[in-house]
mmCIF file of C-alpha atoms in Angstrom:
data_model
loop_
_atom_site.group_PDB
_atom_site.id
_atom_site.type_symbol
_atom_site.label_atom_id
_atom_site.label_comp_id
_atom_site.label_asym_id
_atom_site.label_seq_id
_atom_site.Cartn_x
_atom_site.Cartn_y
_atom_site.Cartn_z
ATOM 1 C CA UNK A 12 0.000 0.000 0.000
ATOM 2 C CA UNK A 13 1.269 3.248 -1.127
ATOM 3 C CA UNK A 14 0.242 6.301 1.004
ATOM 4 C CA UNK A 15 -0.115 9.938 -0.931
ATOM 5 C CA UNK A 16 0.167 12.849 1.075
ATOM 6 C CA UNK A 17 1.068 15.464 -1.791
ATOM 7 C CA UNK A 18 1.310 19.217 -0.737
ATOM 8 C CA UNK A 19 -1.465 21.871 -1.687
ATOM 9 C CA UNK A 20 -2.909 24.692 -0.608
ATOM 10 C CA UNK A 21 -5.083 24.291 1.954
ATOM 11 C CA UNK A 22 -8.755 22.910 1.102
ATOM 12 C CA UNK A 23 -7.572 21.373 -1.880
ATOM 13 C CA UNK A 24 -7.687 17.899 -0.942
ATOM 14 C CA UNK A 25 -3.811 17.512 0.704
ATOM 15 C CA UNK A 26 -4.233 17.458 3.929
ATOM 16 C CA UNK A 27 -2.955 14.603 5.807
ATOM 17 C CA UNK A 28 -4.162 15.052 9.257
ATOM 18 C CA UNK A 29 -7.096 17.440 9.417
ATOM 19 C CA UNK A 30 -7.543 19.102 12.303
ATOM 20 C CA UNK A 31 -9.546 17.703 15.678
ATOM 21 C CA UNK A 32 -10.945 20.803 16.574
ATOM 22 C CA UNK A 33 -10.428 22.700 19.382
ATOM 23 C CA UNK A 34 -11.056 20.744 22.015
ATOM 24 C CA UNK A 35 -8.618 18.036 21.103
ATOM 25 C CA UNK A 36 -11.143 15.428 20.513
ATOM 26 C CA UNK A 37 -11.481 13.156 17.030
ATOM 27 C CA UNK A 38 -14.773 12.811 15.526
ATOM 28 C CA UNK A 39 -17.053 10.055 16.764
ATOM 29 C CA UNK A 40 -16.224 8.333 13.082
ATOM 30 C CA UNK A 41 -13.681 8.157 10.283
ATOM 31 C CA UNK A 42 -14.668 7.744 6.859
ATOM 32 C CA UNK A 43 -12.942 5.774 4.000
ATOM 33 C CA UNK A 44 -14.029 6.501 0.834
ATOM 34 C CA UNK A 45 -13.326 3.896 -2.297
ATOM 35 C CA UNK A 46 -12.619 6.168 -5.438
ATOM 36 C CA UNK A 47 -10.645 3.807 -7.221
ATOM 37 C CA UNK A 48 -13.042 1.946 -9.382
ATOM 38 C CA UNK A 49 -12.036 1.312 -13.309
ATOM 39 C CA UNK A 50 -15.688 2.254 -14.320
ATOM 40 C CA UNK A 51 -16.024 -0.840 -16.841
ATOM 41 C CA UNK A 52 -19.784 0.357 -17.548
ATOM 42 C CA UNK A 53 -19.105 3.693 -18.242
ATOM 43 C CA UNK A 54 -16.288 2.933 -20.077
ATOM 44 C CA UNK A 55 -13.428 3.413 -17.873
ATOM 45 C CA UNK A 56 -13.830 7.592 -17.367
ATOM 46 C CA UNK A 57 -12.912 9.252 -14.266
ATOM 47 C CA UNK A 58 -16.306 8.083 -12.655
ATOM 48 C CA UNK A 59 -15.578 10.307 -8.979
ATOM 49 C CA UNK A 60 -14.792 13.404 -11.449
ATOM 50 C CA UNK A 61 -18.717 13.383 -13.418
ATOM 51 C CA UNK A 62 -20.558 15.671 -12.312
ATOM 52 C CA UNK A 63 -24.048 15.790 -10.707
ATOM 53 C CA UNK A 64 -25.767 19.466 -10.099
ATOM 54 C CA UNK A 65 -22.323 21.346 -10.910
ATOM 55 C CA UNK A 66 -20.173 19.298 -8.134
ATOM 56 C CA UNK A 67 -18.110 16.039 -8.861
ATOM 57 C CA UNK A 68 -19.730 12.499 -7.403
ATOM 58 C CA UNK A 69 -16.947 12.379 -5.376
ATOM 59 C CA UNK A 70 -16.971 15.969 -3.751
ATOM 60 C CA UNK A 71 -20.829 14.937 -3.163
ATOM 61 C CA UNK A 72 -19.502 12.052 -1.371
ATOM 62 C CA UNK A 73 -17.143 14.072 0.856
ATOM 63 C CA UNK A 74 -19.980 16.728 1.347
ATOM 64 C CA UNK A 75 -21.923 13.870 3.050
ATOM 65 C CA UNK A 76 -18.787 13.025 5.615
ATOM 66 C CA UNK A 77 -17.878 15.967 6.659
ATOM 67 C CA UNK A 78 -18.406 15.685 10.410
ATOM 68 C CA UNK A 79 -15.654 12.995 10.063
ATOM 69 C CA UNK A 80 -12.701 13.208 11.970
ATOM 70 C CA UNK A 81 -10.710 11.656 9.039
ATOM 71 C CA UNK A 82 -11.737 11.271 5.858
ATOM 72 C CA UNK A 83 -9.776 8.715 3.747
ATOM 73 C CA UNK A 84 -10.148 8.428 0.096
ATOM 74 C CA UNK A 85 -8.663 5.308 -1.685
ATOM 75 C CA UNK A 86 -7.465 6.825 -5.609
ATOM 76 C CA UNK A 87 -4.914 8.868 -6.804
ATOM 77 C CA UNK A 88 -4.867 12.063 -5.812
ATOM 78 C CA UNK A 89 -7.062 14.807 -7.133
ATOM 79 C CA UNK A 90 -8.523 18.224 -6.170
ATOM 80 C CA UNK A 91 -11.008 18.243 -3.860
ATOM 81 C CA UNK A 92 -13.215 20.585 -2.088
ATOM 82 C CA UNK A 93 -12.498 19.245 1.121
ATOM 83 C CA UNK A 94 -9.394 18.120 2.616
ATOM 84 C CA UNK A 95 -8.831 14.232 2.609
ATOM 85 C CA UNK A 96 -6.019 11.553 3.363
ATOM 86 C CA UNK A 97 -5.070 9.661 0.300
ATOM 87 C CA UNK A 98 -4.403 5.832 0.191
ATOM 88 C CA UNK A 99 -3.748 3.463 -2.788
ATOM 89 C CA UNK A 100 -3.804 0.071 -2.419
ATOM 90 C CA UNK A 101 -1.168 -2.394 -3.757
ATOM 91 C CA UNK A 102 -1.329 -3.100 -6.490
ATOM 92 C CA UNK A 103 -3.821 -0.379 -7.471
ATOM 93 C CA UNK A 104 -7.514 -1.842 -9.370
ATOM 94 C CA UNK A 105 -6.767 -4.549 -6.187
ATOM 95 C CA UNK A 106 -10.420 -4.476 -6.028
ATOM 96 C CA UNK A 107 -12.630 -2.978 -3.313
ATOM 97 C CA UNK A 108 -11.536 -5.183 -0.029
ATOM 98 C CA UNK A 109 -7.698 -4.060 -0.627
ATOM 99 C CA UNK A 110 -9.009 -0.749 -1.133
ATOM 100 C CA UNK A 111 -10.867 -0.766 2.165
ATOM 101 C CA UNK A 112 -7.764 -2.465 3.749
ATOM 102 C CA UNK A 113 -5.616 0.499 2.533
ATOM 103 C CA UNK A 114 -7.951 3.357 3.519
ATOM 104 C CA UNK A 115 -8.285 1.664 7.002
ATOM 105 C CA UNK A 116 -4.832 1.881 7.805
ATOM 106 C CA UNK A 117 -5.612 5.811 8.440
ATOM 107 C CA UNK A 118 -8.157 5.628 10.893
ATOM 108 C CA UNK A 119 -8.658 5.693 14.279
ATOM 109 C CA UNK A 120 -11.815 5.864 15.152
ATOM 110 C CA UNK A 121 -14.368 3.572 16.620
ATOM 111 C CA UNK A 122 -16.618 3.556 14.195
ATOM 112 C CA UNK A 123 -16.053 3.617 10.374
ATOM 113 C CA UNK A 124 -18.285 5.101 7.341
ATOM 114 C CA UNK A 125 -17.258 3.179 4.201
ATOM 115 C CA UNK A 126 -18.647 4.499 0.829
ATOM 116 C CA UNK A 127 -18.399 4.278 -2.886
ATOM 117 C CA UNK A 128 -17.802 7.574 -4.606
ATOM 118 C CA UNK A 129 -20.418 7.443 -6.856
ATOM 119 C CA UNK A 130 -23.304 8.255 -4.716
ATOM 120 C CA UNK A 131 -25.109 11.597 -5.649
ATOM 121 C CA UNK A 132 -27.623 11.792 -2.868
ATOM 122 C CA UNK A 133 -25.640 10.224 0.359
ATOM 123 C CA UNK A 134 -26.145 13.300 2.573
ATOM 124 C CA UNK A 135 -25.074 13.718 6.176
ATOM 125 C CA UNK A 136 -28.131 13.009 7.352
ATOM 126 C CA UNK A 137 -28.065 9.080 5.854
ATOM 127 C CA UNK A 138 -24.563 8.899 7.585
ATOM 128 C CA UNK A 139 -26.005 9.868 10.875
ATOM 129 C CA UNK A 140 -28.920 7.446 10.699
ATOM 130 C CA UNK A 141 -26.405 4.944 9.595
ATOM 131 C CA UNK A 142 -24.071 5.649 12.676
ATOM 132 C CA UNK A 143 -27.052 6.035 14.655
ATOM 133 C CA UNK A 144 -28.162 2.639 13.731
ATOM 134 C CA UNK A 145 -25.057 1.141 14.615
ATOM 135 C CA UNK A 146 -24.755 2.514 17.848
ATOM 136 C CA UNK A 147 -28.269 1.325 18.865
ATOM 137 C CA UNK A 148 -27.050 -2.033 18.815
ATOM 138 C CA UNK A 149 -24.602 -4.761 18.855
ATOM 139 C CA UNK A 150 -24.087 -5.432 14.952
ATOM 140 C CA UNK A 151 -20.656 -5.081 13.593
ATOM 141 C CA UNK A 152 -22.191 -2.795 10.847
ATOM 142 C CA UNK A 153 -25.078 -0.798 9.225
ATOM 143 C CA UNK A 154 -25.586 -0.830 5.372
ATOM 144 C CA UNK A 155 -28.203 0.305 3.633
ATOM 145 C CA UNK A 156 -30.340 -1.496 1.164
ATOM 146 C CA UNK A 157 -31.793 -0.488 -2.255
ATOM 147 C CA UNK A 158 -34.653 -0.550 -3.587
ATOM 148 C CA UNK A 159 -35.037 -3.633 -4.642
ATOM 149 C CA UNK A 160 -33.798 -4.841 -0.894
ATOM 150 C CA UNK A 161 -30.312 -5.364 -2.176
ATOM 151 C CA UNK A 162 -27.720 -5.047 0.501
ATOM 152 C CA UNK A 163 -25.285 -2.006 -0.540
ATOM 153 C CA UNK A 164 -22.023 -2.427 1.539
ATOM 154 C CA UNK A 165 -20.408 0.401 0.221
ATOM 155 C CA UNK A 166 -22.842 3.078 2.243
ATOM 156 C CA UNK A 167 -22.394 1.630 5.631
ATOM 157 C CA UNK A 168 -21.158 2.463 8.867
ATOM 158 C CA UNK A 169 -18.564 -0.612 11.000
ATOM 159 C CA UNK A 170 -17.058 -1.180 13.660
ATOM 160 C CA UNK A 171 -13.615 -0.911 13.049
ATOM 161 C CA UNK A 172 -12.179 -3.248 15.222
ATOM 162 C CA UNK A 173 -14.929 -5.954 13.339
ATOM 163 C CA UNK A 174 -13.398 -4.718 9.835
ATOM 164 C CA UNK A 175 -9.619 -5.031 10.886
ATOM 165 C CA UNK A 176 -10.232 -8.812 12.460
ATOM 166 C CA UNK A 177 -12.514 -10.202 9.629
ATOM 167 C CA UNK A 178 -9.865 -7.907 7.261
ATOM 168 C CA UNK A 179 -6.630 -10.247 9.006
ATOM 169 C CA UNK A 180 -8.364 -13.405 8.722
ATOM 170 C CA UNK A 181 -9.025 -13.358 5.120
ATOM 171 C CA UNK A 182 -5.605 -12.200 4.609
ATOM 172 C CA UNK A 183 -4.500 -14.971 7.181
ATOM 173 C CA UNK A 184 -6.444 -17.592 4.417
ATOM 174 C CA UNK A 185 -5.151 -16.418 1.670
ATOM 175 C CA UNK A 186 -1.510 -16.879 2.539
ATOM 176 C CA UNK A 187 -2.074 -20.458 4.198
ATOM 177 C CA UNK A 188 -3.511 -20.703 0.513
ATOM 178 C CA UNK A 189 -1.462 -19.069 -1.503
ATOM 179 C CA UNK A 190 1.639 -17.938 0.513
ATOM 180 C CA UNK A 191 1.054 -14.526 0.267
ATOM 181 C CA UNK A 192 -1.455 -12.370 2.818
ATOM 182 C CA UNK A 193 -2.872 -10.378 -0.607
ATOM 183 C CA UNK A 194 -6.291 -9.517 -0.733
ATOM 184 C CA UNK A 195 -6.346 -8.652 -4.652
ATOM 185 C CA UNK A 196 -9.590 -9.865 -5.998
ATOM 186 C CA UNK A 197 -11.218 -10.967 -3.508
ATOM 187 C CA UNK A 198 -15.120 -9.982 -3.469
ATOM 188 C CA UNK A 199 -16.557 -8.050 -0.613
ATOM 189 C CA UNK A 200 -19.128 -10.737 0.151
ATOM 190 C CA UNK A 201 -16.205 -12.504 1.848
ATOM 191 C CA UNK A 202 -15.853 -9.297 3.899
ATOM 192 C CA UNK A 203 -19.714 -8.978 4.497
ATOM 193 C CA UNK A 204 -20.807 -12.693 4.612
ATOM 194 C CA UNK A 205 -18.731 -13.111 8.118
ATOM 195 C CA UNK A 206 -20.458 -9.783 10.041
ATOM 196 C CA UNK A 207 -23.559 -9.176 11.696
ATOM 197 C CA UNK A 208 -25.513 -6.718 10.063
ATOM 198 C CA UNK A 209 -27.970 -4.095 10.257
ATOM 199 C CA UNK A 210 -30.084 -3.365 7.540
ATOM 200 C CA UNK A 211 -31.389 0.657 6.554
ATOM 201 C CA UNK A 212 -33.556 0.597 3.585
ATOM 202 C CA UNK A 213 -33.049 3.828 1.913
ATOM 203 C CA UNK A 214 -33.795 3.889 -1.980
ATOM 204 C CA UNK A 215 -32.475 7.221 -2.556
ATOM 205 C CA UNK A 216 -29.260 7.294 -0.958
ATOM 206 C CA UNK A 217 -28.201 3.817 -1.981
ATOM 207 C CA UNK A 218 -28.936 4.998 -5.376
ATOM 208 C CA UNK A 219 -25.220 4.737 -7.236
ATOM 209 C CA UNK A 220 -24.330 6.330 -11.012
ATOM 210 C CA UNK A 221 -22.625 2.690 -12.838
ATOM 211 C CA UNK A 222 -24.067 3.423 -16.076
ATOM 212 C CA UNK A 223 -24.800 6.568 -18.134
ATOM 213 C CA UNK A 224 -28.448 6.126 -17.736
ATOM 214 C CA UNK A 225 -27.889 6.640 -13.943
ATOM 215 C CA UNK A 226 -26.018 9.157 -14.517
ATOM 216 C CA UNK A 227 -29.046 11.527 -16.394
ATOM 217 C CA UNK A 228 -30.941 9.720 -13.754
ATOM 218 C CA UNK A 229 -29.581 11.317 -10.790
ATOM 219 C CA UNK A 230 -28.950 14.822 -12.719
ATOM 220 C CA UNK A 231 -32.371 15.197 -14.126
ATOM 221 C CA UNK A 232 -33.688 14.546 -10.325
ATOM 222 C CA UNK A 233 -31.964 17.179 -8.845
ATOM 223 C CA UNK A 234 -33.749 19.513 -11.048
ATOM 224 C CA UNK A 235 -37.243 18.344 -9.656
ATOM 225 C CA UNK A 236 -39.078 21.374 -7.878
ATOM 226 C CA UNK A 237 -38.371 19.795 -4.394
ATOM 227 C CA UNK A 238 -35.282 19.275 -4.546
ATOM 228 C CA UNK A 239 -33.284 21.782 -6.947
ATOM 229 C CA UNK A 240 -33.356 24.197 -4.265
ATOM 230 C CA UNK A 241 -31.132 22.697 -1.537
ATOM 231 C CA UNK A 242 -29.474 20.683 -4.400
ATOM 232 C CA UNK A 243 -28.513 24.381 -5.715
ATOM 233 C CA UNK A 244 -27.209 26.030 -2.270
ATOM 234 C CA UNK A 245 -25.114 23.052 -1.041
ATOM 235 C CA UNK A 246 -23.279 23.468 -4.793
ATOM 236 C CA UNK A 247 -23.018 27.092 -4.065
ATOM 237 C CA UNK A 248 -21.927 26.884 -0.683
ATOM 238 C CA UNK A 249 -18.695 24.049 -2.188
ATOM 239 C CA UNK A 250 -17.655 26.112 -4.902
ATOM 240 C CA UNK A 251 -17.404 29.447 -2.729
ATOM 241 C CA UNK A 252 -15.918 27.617 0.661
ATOM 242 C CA UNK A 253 -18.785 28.422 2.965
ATOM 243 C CA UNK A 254 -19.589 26.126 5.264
ATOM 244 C CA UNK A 255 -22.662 27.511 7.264
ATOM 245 C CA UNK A 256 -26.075 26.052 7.354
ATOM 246 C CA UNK A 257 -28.681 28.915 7.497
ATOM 247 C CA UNK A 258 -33.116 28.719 7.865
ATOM 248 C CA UNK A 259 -33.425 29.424 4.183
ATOM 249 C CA UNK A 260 -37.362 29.824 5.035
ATOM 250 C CA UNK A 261 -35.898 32.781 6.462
ATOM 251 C CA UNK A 262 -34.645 34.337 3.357
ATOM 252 C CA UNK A 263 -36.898 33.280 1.141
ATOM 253 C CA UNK A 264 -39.610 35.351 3.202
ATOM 254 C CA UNK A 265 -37.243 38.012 3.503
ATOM 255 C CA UNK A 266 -37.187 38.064 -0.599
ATOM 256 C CA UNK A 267 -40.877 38.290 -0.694
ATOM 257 C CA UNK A 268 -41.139 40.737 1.927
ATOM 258 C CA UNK A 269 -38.955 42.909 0.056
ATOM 259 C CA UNK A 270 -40.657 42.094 -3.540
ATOM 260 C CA UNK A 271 -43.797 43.060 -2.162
ATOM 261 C CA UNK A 272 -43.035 45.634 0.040
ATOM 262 C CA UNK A 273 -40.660 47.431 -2.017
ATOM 263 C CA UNK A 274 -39.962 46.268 -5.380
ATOM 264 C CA UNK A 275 -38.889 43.005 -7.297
ATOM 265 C CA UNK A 276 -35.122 43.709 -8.052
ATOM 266 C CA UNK A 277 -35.201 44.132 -4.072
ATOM 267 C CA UNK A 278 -35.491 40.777 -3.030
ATOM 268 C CA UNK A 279 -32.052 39.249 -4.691
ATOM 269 C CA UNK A 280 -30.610 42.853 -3.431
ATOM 270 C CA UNK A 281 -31.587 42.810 -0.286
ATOM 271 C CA UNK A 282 -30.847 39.148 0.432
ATOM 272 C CA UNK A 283 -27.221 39.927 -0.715
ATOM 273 C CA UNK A 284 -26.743 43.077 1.565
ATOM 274 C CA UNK A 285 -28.099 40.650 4.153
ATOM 275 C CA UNK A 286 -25.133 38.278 3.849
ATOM 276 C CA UNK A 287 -22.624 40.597 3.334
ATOM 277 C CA UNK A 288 -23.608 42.440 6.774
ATOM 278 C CA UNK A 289 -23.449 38.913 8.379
ATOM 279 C CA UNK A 290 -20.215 37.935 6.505
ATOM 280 C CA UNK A 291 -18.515 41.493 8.038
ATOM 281 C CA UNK A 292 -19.691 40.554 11.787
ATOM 282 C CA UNK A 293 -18.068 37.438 11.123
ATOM 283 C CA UNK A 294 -21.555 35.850 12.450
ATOM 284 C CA UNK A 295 -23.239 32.401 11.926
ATOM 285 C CA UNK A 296 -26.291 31.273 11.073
ATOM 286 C CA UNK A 297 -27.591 33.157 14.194
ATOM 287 C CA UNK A 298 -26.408 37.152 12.870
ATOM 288 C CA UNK A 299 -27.930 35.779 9.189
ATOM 289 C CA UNK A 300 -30.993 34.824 11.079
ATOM 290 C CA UNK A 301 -31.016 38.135 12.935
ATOM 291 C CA UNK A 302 -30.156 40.396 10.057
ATOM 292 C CA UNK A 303 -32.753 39.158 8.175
ATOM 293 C CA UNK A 304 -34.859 39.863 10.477
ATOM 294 C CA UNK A 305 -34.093 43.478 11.047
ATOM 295 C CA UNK A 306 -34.078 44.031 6.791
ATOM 296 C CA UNK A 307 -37.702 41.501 6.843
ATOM 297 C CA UNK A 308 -38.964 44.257 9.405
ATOM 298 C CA UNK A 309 -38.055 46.924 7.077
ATOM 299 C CA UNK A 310 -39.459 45.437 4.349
ATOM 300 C CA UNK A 311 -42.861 45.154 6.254
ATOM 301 C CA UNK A 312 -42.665 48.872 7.346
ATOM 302 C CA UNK A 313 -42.295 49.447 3.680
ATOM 303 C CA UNK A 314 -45.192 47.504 2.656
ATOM 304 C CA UNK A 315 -47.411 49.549 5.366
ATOM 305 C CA UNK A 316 -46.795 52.981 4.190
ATOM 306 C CA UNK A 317 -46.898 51.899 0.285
ATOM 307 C CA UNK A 318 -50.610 50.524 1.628
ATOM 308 C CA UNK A 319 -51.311 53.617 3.310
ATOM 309 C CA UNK A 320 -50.274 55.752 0.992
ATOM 310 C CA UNK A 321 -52.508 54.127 -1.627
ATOM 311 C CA UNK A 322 -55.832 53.541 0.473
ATOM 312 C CA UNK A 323 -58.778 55.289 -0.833
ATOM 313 C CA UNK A 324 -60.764 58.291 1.333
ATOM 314 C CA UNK A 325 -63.404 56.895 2.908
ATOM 315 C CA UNK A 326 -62.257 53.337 2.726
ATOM 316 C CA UNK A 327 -60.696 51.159 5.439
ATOM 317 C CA UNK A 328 -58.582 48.704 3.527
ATOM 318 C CA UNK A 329 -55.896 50.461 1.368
ATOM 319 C CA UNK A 330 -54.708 48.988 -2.349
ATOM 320 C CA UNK A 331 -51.728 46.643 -2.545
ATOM 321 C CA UNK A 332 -48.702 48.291 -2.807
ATOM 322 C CA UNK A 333 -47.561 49.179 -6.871
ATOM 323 C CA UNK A 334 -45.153 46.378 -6.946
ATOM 324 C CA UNK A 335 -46.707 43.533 -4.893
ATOM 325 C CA UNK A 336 -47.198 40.263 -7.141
ATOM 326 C CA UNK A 337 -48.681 37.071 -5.402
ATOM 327 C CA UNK A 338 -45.623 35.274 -4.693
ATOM 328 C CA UNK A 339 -42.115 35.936 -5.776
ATOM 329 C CA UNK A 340 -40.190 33.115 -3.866
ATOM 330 C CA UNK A 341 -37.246 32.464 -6.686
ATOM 331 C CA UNK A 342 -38.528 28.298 -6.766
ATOM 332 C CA UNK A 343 -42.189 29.608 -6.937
#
């Protein structure tokens, strides 16, 4: 196994060792992330590097883990948006159980996330009910299943100590076998078949991009009206390094207090002068929350004197205001 720890800049997917925080304390889980694939059904492209709603499958993938402590990805190195450990296995295109083996080698958590890196919806939210589900219990692992009820080992959380003993003993067989503790080729049910599992069906995160059809699958779903929202902010928020999760039912009600209350071109305005205010306090998602507030309030005062200023004598309910339209939200 070949370890690659090239330098970068920061946040370009170099790091080593990222940081514990500031209280000194790991993560409750490492990741390991298998990125190493030769893509045989999409004819052997750079699978991790397609991209899904503007953002490579595998910086999707790292999105999902990023309340790991360490974050392993098993591949030759690449840009990323997030800063990773890199692993190869030996020989590389080993297959996915030497791949696992390498990437395991840099953790040291308790508990392990193991995923494919072709996964366009895993979100942190399917990793939590996946670590969540392992904790409730006494199973070496959580995977989830597909649709069909298909077990999908590659979005699961372990117990590391469960991968590293079931990880010796095949290599332990194969050298009584062979004379050499290689686990090249060997399929992950050998890995799977000898753990106790727990079982998350989740269609929609288990759902992986192998062929091209999956592939205009996954990017035609993001567009859907209930999803192309968030789908479009978490791409925004990678590509301009913010990591802050804000009420956007806040903001979008600030935008259509301001389009009705003032004017259309003042909603995207307003919302901007909203983060820029919070970006100069240096605030999180409570000063956004706040500051929209304060401009929503304006907004409303706005709207009250545009309604008084247009009400009729004699006549207790005053006209909407010139530039109020029924709903402006931007995914109305």
């Amino acid at each position: 196994m070949t370890a690659y720890e090239p330098p970068g800049d920061p946040g370009a997917g170099t790091d080593p060792s990222p940081d514990p925080g500031p209280t000194g304390r790991r993560a409750g889980y490492d990741a390991v992330v298998l990125a190493g694939g030769a893509a045989r059904r999409l004819g052997g492209v750079d699978k991790p590097g397609l991209r899904v709603g503007g953002r490579a499958l595998l910086d999707r993938v790292l999105a999902a883990c990023a309340g790991a402590g360490t974050t392993v990805v098993v591949a030759e190195p690449r840009p990323t948006a997030r800063p990773v450990t890199w692993a190869r296995e030996d020989p590389p295109g080993g297959g996915p159980l030497a791949a696992l083996a390498a990437g395991l080698r840099h953790t040291a958590a308790e508990h392990v996330v193991v995923v494919s890196a072709d996964l366009p919806f895993l979100a942190p939210a399917t990793v939590a009910r996946l670590l969540a589900s392992l904790a409730a219990g006494d199973a070496d692992g959580a995977l989830l299943t597909d649709a069909d009820g298909r077990d999908q080992p590659l979005v699961a959380a372990y117990r590391a100590p469960a991968l590293r003993r079931e990880l010796a003993a095949l290599a332990r067989d194969r050298a009584a076998r062979d004379g050499a503790p290689d686990l090249t080729g060997l399929p992950l049910r050998r890995l799977t078949g000898a753990l106790r599992l727990t079982r998350v069906p989740d269609a929609v995160a288990s759902f992986d991009c192998d062929t091209w059809d999956d592939l205009a699958t996954a990017r035609a779903r993001i567009r859907e009206h209930g999803h192309v929202l968030d789908e479009w902010i978490s791409a925004a928020k990678d590509e301009l390094g913010i990591d802050l999760d804000v009420d956007t039912k806040v903001l979008l009600d600030l935008a259509r207090d301001a389009a009705h209350g003032v004017a259309r071109p003042a909603a995207p305005l307003t919302t901007f002068l909203v983060g820029y205010a919070a970006g100069r306090a240096q605030g999180g998602p409570e000063v956004v929350a706040e500051t929209a507030r304060k401009a929503a309030a304006l907004a409303l005062r706005w709207a009250e004197e545009a309604a008084d200023a247009g009400a009729a004598p004699g006549k207790g309910t005053p006209d909407a205001a010139p530039d109020a339209t029924p709903d402006t939200r931007p995914d109305a």
